[in-house]
Short mmCIF file of C-alpha atoms and ligand atoms in Angstrom, two decimals:
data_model
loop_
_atom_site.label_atom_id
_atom_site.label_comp_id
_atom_site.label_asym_id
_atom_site.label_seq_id
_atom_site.Cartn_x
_atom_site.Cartn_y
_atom_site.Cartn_z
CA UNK A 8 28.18 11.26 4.28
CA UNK A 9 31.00 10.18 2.10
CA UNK A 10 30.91 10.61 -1.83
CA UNK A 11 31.24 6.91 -1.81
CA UNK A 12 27.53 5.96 -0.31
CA UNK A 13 25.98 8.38 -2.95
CA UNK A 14 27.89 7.99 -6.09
CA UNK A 15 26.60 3.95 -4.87
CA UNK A 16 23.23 5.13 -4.19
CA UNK A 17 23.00 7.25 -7.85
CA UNK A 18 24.29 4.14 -9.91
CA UNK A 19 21.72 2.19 -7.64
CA UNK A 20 18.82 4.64 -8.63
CA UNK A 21 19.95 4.71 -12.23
CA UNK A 22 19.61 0.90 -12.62
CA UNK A 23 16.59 0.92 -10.60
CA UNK A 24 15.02 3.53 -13.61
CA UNK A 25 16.58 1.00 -16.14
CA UNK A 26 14.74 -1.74 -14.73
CA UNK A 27 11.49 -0.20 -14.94
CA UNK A 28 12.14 1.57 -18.14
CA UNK A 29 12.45 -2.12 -19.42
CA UNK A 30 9.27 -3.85 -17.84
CA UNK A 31 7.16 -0.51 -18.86
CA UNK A 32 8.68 -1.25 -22.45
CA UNK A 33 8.01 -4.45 -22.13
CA UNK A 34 4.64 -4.56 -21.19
CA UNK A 35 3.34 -1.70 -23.62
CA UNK A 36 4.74 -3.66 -26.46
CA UNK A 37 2.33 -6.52 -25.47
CA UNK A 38 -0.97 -7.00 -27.37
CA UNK A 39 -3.02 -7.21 -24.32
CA UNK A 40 -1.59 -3.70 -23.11
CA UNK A 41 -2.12 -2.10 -26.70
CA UNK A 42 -5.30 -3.59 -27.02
CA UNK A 43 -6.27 -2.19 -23.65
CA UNK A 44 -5.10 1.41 -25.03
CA UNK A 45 -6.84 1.14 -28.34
CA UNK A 46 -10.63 -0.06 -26.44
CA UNK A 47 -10.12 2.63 -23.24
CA UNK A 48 -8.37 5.24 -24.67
CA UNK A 49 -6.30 7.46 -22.38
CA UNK A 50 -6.17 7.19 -19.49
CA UNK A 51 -5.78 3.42 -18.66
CA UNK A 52 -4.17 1.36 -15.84
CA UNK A 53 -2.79 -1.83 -16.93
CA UNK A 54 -3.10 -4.47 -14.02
CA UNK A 55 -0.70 -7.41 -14.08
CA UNK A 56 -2.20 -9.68 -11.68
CA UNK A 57 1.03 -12.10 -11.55
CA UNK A 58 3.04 -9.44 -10.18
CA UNK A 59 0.29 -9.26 -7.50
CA UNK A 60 0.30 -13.24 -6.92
CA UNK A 61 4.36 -12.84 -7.18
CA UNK A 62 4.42 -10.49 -4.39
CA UNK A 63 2.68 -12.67 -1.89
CA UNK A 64 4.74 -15.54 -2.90
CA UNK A 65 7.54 -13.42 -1.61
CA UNK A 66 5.87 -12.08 1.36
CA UNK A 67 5.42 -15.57 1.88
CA UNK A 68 8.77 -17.12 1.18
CA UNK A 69 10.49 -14.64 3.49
CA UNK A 70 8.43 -15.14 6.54
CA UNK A 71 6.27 -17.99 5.72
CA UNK A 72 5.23 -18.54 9.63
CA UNK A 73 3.12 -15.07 9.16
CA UNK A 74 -0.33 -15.01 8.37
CA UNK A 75 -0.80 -12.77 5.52
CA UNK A 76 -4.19 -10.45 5.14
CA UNK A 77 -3.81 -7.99 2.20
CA UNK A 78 -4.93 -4.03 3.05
CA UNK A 79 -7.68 -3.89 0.65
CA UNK A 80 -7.76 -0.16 1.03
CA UNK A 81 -4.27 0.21 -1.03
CA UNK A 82 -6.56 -1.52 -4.26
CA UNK A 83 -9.71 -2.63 -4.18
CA UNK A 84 -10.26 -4.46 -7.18
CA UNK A 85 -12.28 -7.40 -7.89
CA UNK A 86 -10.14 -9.12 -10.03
CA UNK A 87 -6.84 -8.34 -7.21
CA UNK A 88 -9.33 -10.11 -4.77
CA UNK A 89 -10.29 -12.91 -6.41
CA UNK A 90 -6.45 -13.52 -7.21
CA UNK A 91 -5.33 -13.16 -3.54
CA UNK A 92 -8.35 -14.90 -2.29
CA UNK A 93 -7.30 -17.92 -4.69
CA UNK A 94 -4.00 -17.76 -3.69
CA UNK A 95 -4.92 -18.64 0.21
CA UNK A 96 -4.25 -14.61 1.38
CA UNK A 97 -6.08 -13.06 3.73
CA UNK A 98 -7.62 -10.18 3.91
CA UNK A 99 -7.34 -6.74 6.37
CA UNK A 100 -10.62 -3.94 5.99
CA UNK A 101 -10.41 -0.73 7.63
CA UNK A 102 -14.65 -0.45 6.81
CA UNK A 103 -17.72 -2.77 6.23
CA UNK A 104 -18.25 -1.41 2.64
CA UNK A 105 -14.61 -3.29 2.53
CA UNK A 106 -16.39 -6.47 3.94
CA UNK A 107 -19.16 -6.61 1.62
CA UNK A 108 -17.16 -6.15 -1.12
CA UNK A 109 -15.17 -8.99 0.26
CA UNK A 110 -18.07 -10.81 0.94
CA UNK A 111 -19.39 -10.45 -2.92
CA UNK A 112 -16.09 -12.41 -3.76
CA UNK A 113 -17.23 -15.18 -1.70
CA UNK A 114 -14.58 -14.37 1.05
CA UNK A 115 -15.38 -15.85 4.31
CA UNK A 116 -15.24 -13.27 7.12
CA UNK A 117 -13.43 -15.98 9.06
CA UNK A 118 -9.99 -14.71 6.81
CA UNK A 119 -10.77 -11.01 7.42
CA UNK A 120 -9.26 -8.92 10.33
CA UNK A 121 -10.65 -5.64 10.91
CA UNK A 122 -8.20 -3.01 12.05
CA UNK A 123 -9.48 0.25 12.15
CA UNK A 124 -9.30 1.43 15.45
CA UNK A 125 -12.35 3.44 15.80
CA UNK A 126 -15.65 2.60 14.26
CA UNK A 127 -19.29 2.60 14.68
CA UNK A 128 -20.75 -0.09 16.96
CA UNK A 129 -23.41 -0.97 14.21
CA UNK A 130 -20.14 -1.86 12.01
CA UNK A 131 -18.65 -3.81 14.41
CA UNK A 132 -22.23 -5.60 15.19
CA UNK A 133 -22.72 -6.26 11.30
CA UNK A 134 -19.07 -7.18 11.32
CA UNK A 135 -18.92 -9.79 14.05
CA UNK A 136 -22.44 -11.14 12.65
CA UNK A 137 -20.91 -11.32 9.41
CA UNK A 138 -18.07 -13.51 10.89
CA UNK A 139 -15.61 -11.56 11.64
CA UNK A 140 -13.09 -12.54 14.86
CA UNK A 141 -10.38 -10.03 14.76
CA UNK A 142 -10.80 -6.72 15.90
CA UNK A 143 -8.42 -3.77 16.94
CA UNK A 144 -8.83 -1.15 19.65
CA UNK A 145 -6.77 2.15 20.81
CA UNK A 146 -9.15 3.86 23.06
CA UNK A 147 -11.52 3.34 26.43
CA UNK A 148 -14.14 3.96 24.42
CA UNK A 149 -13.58 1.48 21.51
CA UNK A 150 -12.53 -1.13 24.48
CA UNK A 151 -16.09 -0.43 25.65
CA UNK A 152 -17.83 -0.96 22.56
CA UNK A 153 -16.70 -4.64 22.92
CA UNK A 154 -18.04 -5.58 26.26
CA UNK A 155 -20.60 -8.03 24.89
CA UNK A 156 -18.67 -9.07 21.89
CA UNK A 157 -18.82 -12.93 21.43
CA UNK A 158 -16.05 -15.16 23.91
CA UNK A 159 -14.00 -15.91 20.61
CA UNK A 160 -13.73 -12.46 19.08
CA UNK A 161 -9.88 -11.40 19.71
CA UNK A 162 -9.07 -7.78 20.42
CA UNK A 163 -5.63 -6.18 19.80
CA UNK A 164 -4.64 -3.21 21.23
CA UNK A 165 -2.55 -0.92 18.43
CA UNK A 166 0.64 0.38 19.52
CA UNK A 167 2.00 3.56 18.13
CA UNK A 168 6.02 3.45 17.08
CA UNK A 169 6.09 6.84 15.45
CA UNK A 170 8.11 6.57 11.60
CA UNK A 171 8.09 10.85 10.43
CA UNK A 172 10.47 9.15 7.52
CA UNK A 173 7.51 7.07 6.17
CA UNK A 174 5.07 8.22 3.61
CA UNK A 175 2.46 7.90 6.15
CA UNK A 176 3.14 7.88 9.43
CA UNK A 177 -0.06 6.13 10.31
CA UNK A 178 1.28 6.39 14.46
CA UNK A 179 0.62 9.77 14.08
CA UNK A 180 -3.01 9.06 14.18
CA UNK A 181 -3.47 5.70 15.92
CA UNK A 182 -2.06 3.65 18.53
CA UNK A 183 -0.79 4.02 22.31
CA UNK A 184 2.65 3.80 23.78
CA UNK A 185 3.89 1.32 27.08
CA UNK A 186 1.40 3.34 29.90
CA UNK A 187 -1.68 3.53 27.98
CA UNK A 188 -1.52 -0.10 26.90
CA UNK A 189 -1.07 -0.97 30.28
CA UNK A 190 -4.00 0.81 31.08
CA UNK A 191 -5.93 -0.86 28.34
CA UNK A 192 -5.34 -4.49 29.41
CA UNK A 193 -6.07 -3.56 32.81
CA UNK A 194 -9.28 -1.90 31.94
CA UNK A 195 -10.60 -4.86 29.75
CA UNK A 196 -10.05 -7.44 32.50
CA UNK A 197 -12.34 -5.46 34.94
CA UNK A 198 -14.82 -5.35 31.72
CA UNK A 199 -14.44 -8.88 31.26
CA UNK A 200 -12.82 -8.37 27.88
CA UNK A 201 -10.15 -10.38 26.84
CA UNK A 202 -7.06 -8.50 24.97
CA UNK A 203 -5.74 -11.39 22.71
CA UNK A 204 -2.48 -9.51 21.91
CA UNK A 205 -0.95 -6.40 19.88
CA UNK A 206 -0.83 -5.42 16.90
CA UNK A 207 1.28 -2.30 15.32
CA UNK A 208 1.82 -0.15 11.96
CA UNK A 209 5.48 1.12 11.73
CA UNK A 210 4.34 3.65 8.99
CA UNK A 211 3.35 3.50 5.35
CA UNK A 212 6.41 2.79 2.78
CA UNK A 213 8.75 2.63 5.67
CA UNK A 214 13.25 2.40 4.25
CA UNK A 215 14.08 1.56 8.02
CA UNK A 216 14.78 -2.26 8.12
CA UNK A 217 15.69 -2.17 11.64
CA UNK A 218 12.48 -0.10 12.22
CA UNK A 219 10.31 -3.10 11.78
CA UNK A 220 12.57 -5.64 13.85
CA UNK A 221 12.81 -2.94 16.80
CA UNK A 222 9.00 -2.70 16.67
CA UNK A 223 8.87 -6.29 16.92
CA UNK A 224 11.00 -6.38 19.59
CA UNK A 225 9.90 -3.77 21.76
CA UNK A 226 6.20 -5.16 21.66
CA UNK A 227 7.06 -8.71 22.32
CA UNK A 228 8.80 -7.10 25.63
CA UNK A 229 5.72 -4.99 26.53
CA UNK A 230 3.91 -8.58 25.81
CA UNK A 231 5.82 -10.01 28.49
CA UNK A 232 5.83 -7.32 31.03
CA UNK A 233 1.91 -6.97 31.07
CA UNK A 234 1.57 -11.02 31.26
CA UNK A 235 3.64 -11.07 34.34
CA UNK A 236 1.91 -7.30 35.52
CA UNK A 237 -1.42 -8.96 35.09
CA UNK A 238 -1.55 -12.22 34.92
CA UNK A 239 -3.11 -12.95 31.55
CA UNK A 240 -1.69 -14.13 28.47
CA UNK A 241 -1.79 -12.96 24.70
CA UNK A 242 -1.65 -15.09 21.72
CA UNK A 243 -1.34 -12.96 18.54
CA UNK A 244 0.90 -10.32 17.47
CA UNK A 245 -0.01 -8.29 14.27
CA UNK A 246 3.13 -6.55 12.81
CA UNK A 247 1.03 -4.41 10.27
CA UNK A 248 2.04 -3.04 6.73
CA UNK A 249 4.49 -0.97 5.65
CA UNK A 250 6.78 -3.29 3.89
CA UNK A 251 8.38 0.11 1.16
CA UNK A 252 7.99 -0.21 -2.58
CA UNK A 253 11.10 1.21 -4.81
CA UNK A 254 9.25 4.07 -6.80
CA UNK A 255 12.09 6.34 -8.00
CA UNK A 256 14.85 4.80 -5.89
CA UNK A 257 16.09 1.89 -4.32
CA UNK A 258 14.23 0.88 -1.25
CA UNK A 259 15.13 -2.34 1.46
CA UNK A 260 13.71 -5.29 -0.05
CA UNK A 261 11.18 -7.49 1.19
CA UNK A 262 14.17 -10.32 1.80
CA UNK A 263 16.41 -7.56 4.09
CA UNK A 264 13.25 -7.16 6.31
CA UNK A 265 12.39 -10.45 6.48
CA UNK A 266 16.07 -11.42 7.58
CA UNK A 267 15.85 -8.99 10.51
CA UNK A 268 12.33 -9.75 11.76
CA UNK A 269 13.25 -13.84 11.93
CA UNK A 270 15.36 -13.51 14.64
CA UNK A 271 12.57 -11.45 16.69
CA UNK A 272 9.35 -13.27 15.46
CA UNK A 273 10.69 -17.21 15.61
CA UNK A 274 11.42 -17.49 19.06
CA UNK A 275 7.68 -16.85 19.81
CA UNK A 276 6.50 -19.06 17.11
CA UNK A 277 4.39 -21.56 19.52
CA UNK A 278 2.68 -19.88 21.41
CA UNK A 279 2.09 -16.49 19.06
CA UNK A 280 -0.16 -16.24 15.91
CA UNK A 281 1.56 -13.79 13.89
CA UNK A 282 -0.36 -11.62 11.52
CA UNK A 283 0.51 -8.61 9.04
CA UNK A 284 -1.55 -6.53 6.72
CA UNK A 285 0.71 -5.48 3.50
CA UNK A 286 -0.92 -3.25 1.28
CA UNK A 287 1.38 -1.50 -0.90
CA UNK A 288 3.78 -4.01 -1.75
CA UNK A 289 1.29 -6.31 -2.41
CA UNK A 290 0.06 -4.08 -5.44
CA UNK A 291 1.78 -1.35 -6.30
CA UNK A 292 4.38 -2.79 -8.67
CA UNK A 293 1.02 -4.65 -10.55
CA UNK A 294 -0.31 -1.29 -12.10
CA UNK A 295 1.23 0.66 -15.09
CA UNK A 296 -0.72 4.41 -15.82
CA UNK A 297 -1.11 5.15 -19.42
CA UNK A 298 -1.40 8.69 -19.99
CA UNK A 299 -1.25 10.71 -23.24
CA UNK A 300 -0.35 14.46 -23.79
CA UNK A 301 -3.75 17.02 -24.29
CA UNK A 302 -1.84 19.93 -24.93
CA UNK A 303 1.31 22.02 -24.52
CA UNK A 304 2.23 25.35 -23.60
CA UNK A 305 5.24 27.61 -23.67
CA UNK A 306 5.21 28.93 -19.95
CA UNK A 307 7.62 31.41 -18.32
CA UNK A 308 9.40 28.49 -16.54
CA UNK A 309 9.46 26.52 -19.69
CA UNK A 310 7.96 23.94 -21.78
CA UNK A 311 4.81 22.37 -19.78
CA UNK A 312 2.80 19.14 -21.16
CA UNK A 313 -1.32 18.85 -19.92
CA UNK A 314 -2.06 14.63 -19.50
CA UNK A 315 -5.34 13.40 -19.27
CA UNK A 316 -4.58 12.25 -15.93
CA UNK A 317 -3.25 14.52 -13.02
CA UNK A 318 -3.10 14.70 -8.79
CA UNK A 319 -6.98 14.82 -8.41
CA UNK A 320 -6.94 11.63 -10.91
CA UNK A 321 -4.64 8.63 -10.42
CA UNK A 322 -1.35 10.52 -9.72
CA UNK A 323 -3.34 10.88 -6.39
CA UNK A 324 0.09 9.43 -4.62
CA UNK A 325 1.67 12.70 -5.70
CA UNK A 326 -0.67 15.20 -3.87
CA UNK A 327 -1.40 12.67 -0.44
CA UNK A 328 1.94 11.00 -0.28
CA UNK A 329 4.83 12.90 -2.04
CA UNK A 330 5.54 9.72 -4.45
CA UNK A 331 7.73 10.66 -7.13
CA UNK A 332 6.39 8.46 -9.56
CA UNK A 333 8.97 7.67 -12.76
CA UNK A 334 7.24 8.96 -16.38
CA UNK A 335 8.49 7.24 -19.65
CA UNK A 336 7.76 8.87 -22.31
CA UNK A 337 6.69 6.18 -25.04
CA UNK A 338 8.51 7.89 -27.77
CA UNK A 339 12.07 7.10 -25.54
CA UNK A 340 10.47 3.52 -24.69
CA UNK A 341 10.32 2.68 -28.59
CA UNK A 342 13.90 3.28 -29.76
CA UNK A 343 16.73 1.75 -27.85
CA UNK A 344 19.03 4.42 -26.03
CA UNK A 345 18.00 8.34 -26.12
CA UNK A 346 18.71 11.56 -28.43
CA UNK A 347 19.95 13.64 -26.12
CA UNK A 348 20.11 16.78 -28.68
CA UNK A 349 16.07 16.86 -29.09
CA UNK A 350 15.62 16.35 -25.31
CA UNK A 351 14.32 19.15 -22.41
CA UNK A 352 13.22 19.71 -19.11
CA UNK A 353 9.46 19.95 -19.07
CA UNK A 354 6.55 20.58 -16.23
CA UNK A 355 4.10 17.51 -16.31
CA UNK A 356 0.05 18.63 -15.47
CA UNK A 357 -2.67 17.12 -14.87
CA UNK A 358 -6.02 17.91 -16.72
CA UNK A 359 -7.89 20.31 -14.00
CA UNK A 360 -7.91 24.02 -13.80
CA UNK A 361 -6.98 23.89 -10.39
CA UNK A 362 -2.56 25.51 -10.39
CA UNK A 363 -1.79 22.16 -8.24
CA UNK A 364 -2.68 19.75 -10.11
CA UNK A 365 1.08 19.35 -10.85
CA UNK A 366 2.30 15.84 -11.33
CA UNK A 367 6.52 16.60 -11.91
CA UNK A 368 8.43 19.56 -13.03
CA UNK A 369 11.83 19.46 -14.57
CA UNK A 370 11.56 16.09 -16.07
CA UNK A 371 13.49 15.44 -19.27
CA UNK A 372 11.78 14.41 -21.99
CA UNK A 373 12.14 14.09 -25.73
CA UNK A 374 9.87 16.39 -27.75
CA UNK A 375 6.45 15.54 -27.58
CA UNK A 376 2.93 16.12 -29.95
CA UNK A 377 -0.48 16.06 -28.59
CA UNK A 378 -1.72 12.52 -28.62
CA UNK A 379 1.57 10.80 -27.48
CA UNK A 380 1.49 8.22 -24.85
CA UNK A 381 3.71 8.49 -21.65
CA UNK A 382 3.57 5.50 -19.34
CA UNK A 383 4.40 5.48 -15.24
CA UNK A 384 5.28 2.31 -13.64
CA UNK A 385 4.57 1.10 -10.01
CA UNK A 386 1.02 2.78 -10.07
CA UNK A 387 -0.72 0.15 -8.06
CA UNK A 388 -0.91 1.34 -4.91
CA UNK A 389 -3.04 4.56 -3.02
CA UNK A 390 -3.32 5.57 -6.34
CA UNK A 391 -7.09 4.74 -7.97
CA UNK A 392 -8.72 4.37 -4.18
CA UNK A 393 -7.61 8.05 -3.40
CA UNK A 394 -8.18 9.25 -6.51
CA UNK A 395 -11.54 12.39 -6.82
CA UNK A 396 -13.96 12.93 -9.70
CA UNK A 397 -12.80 16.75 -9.16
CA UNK A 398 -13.41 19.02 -12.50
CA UNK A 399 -16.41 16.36 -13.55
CA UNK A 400 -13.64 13.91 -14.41
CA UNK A 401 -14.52 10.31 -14.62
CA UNK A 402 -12.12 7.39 -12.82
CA UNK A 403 -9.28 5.95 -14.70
CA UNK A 404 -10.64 2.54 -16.06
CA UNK A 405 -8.67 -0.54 -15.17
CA UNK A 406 -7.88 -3.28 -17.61
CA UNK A 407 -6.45 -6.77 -16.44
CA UNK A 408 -3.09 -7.45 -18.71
CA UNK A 409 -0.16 -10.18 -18.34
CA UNK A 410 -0.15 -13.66 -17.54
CA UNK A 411 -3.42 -15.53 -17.51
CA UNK A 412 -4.95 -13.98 -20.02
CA UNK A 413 -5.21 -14.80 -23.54
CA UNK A 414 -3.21 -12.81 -26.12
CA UNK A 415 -4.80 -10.08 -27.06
CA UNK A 416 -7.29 -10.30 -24.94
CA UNK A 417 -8.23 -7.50 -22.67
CA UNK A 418 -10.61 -7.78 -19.05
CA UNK A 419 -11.76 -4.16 -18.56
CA UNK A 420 -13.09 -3.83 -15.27
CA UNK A 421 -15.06 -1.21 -14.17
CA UNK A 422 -13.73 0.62 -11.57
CA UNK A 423 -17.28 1.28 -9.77
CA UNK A 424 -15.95 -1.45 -7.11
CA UNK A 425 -13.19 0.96 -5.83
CA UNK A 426 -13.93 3.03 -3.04
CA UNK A 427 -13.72 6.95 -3.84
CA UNK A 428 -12.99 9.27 -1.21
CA UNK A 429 -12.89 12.95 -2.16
CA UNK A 430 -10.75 15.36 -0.14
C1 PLP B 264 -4.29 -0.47 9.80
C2 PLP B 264 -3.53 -0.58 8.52
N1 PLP B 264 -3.08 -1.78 8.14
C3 PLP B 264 -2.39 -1.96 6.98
C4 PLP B 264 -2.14 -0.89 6.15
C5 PLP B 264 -1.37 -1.13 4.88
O1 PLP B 264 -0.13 -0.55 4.98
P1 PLP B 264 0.93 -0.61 3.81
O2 PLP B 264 0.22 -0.28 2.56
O3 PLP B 264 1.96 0.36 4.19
O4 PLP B 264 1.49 -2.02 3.78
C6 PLP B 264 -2.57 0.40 6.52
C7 PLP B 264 -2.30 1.55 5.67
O5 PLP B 264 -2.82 2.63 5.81
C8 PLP B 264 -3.29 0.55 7.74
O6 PLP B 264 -3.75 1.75 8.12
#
């Protein structure tokens, strides 16, 4: 690579960490976010819930012939449903707790896909009683489970397109290539199952624009091959998630995918239904950790600051997905520019006696006393809903912030409604 391309991409990074040094300013300074602090305490996530109604405007804007159901795994929080569910979204659930909880909303099952590809038969019983039409498969066996599934419930068959760049590349688990789909549709027409189409998952926070469009591509080909092969005929195509978030660095924006999957997508538009199931973009600029310093320690490899949050808490991302999330220190937030002179590389922990629970080492930070807050943007995401109660520790609360509420005014939400799994 040229010097050119990186001393771009460094500048590009740098004003990406300016931008988000200025919302986290920005919103700490706000009464609703300081009032949040002052009744929770530290920990805290502040949730701006017009950031998560912005986001599906733009998902929206930029391919507004998709049909739009929001992962609920990446957040599942009742006042992110109830937002999404106002603003006409739909909604993807990889489980039935998922469906209940949609259901306590007041979410009919009729705007819910269910895409896991393996489950219990009971769920998918309770699920198709429920409502529930849309339902993927990847195996004989989950085919099977679907012989005496209603005439109207649609099955897609997952296709893998393997992503090793992506934070989770969720092909590595699920999904089958050409042959084995082939097989599939071919094995549900002697059951008397109808296939209703594909659906796919290029991988979880995905920087590959042309990833998504060659996905696209490829599986509106292997669309056309089996329709001719078999004489049958598909209706839906799901693209999946993995629309990439910019955490530390610039990543291909919503807009750049969006111009490369047009092309692919709107030559199909009358005869296809397209779906996708965004999770991460949908939330995870929305949620800003507040953390504040329990105690510090002069370490052979330097200065090292314990939070009151860590990797078994809501820096979860850090341990399951390698996100380097960006840490402001609120001391540098407060006074315009930085004193270099009283700055130093520091280790960030987490609160837990276990030697991993490491959330960054060699950041720079200005000199900081027990009790001082440090803030991390872009939090939203695989963050809470992964997080464990390891070391007796209870969940980060949640408090709505931002737009829609009153100054001042803070919604704390208890976090009971988010699924916990522990590793
Ligand atoms: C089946 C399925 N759909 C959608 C998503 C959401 O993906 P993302 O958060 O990358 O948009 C996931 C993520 O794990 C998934 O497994």
């Amino acid at each position: 690579m040229s010097a050119e391309p990186r001393a771009l991409d460094a500048r590009a990074t740098r004003t990406l960490t300016d931008l988000r040094r200025a919302e986290t300013s920005a919103l700490l300074a706000t009464d609703a976010a300081r009032a949040a602090i002052a009744v929770h305490g530290t920990p805290v996530m502040l949730l701006d819930l017009e950031r998560v109604r912005r986001q599906y405007r733009r998902l929206r804007n930029a391919l507004p012939f998709v049909r739009f159901h929001y992962a609920v795994k990446a957040l599942a929080h009742d006042a992110v449903i109830d937002a999404l569910a106002e603003a006409g979204c739909g909604f993807d659930v990889a489980t039935g707790d998922e469906l209940a909880l949609l259901g306590r909303h007041g979410v009919s099952a009729g705007r819910v896909i269910h895409t896991h590809p393996v489950k219990k038969a009971s769920e998918i019983a309770d699920a198709i009683t429920a409502g529930v039409r849309t339902f993927v498969v990847d195996n004989d066996t989950e085919l099977e489970k679907f012989a005496d599934a209603p005439a109207d419930v649609r099955i897609l068959v997952r296709l893998a397109y393997r992503s090793p760049h992506a934070k989770s590349d969720l092909s590595a688990k699920f999904g089958v290539g050409a042959f084995e789909a082939a097989h599939l549709v071919e094995r549900a027409k002697r059951l008397g199952i109808r296939i209703s189409g594909f659906s796919f998952h290029v991988g979880s926070q995905l920087d590959d624009p042309q990833r998504f469009a060659d996905a696209a591509t490829e599986t509106l080909q292997l669309m056309a091959d089996l329709e001719k092969r078999f004489r049958v005929r598909f209706d839906t195509l799901d693209i999946g998630g993995g629309f990439p978030i910019a955490y530390d660095s610039p990543v291909a924006s919503v807009e750049q995918i969006a111009a490369l999957l047009r092309p692919v997508l709107e030559p199909h538009l009358r005869r296809l239904d397209i779906l996708a199931e965004p999770g991460r973009v949908m939330v995870a600029e929305a949620m800003t950790l507040v953390t504040s310093v329990v105690g510090i320690a002069e370490r052979a490899d330097g200065r090292w600051y314990h939070l009151d949050d860590g990797v078994y808490g809501s820096y979860s991302n850090v341990m399951t997905e390698d996100v380097h999330p960006l840490i402001f220190a609120e001391r540098d937030l407060r006074r315009a520019g930085t004193d270099a002179g009283s700055r130093r590389w520091a280790t960030l922990a987490g609160p837990t006696c276990d030697s991993s629970d490491v959330i960054a080492r060699e950041v720079t930070l200005p000199e900081l006393a027990v009790g001082d807050l440090l803030a991390s943007p872009v939090m939203g995401a695989y963050t809470t809903v992964t997080a464990t109660r390891f070391n007796g520790r209870p969940l980060t609360p949640i408090a709505v912030v931002g737009q829609g509420m009153p100054t001042g005014e803070v919604a704390a939400v208890p976090v009971g409604a988010v699924r916990q799994t522990v590793p």
